[in-house]
PDB file of C-alpha atoms in Angstrom:
ATOM      1  CA  MET A1428     202.017 111.411 -30.954  1.00 71.00           C
ATOM      2  CA  VAL A1429     200.751 114.883 -30.154  1.00 77.00           C
ATOM      3  CA  SER A1430     197.797 114.498 -32.509  1.00 90.00           C
ATOM      4  CA  ILE A1431     196.761 111.278 -30.725  1.00 89.00           C
ATOM      5  CA  VAL A1432     196.656 113.095 -27.388  1.00 88.00           C
ATOM      6  CA  ASP A1433     194.763 115.985 -28.969  1.00 91.00           C
ATOM      7  CA  ASN A1434     192.282 113.578 -30.536  1.00 93.00           C
ATOM      8  CA  LEU A1435     191.729 111.805 -27.220  1.00 91.00           C
ATOM      9  CA  THR A1436     191.071 115.039 -25.365  1.00 91.00           C
ATOM     10  CA  GLU A1437     188.697 116.189 -28.104  1.00 93.00           C
ATOM     11  CA  MET A1438     186.927 112.808 -28.033  1.00 91.00           C
ATOM     12  CA  VAL A1439     186.383 113.057 -24.271  1.00 91.00           C
ATOM     13  CA  SER A1440     184.957 116.531 -24.722  1.00 92.00           C
ATOM     14  CA  LEU A1441     182.608 115.406 -27.485  1.00 92.00           C
ATOM     15  CA  PHE A1442     181.400 112.351 -25.589  1.00 89.00           C
ATOM     16  CA  SER A1443     180.766 114.411 -22.454  1.00 91.00           C
ATOM     17  CA  ASP A1444     178.738 116.901 -24.514  1.00 91.00           C
ATOM     18  CA  VAL A1445     176.631 114.048 -25.894  1.00 89.00           C
ATOM     19  CA  ALA A1446     176.169 112.407 -22.496  1.00 88.00           C
ATOM     20  CA  THR A1447     175.040 115.608 -20.781  1.00 90.00           C
ATOM     21  CA  SER A1448     172.618 116.693 -23.513  1.00 90.00           C
ATOM     22  CA  ASP A1449     169.903 114.160 -22.699  1.00 89.00           C
ATOM     23  CA  PRO A1450     169.405 111.473 -19.998  1.00 91.00           C
ATOM     24  CA  LEU A1451     168.678 108.850 -22.653  1.00 94.00           C
ATOM     25  CA  SER A1452     171.946 109.705 -24.380  1.00 92.00           C
ATOM     26  CA  ALA A1453     173.834 109.096 -21.147  1.00 91.00           C
ATOM     27  CA  VAL A1454     172.178 105.697 -20.734  1.00 93.00           C
ATOM     28  CA  LEU A1455     172.909 104.739 -24.332  1.00 93.00           C
ATOM     29  CA  LEU A1456     176.529 105.847 -23.953  1.00 92.00           C
ATOM     30  CA  ALA A1457     176.905 103.751 -20.788  1.00 92.00           C
ATOM     31  CA  VAL A1458     175.359 100.680 -22.434  1.00 95.00           C
ATOM     32  CA  GLY A1459     177.628 101.108 -25.447  1.00 94.00           C
ATOM     33  CA  ALA A1460     180.647 101.386 -23.177  1.00 93.00           C
ATOM     34  CA  LEU A1461     179.539  98.187 -21.423  1.00 96.00           C
ATOM     35  CA  PHE A1462     179.202  96.404 -24.776  1.00 97.00           C
ATOM     36  CA  VAL A1463     182.804  97.350 -25.555  1.00 97.00           C
ATOM     37  CA  ALA A1464     184.337  96.893 -22.089  1.00 97.00           C
ATOM     38  CA  ALA A1465     182.864  93.463 -21.278  1.00 97.00           C
ATOM     39  CA  PRO A1466     184.213  91.641 -24.360  1.00 97.00           C
ATOM     40  CA  SER A1467     187.530  93.455 -23.997  1.00 98.00           C
ATOM     41  CA  ALA A1468     187.813  92.277 -20.393  1.00 98.00           C
ATOM     42  CA  ALA A1469     186.873  88.717 -21.411  1.00 98.00           C
ATOM     43  CA  LEU A1470     189.512  88.723 -24.137  1.00 98.00           C
ATOM     44  CA  GLY A1471     192.098  90.059 -21.687  1.00 98.00           C
ATOM     45  CA  TYR A1472     191.202  87.322 -19.203  1.00 98.00           C
ATOM     46  CA  LEU A1473     191.551  84.618 -21.853  1.00 97.00           C
ATOM     47  CA  ALA A1474     194.835  86.061 -23.108  1.00 98.00           C
ATOM     48  CA  ALA A1475     196.229  86.220 -19.562  1.00 97.00           C
ATOM     49  CA  GLY A1476     195.197  82.591 -18.998  1.00 95.00           C
ATOM     50  CA  ALA A1477     196.898  81.527 -22.216  1.00 94.00           C
ATOM     51  CA  PHE A1478     200.061  83.379 -21.207  1.00 95.00           C
ATOM     52  CA  VAL A1479     200.093  81.763 -17.759  1.00 93.00           C
ATOM     53  CA  ASP A1480     199.526  78.353 -19.360  1.00 89.00           C
ATOM     54  CA  LEU A1481     202.412  79.027 -21.714  1.00 89.00           C
ATOM     55  CA  ILE A1482     204.932  79.827 -18.992  1.00 89.00           C
ATOM     56  CA  THR A1483     203.941  77.199 -16.391  1.00 84.00           C
ATOM     57  CA  PRO A1484     205.689  73.832 -16.651  1.00 75.00           C
ATOM     58  CA  GLU A1485     203.660  70.770 -17.613  1.00 76.00           C
ATOM     59  CA  SER A1486     204.933  68.692 -14.677  1.00 67.00           C
ATOM     60  CA  LEU A1487     203.543  70.983 -11.994  1.00 64.00           C
ATOM     61  CA  GLY A1488     202.352  68.795  -9.101  1.00 68.00           C
ATOM     62  CA  ARG A1489     202.601  65.051  -8.556  1.00 72.00           C
ATOM     63  CA  SER A1490     202.270  62.343 -11.178  1.00 75.00           C
ATOM     64  CA  PRO A1491     199.052  60.342 -11.505  1.00 74.00           C
ATOM     65  CA  PRO A1492     198.849  57.042  -9.603  1.00 80.00           C
ATOM     66  CA  GLN A1493     199.891  53.852 -11.393  1.00 84.00           C
ATOM     67  CA  GLN A1494     197.066  51.474 -12.301  1.00 83.00           C
ATOM     68  CA  GLY A1495     197.278  47.709 -12.422  1.00 67.00           C
TER      69      GLY A1495
END
């Protein structure tokens, strides 16, 4: 567990060095982060919707009107 924390702190340091070295690098880093964050957020939204659908009862609300 300690090595994971050490790796994360080292990764933040390395990414900040890359982002501050050149303005284009900062833009590319931000776009890459967006390409990772947007699909992750979409997947989280879909998973949360599936979980809510799983735990809600099917008979929520009133029954449909009778025809005929």
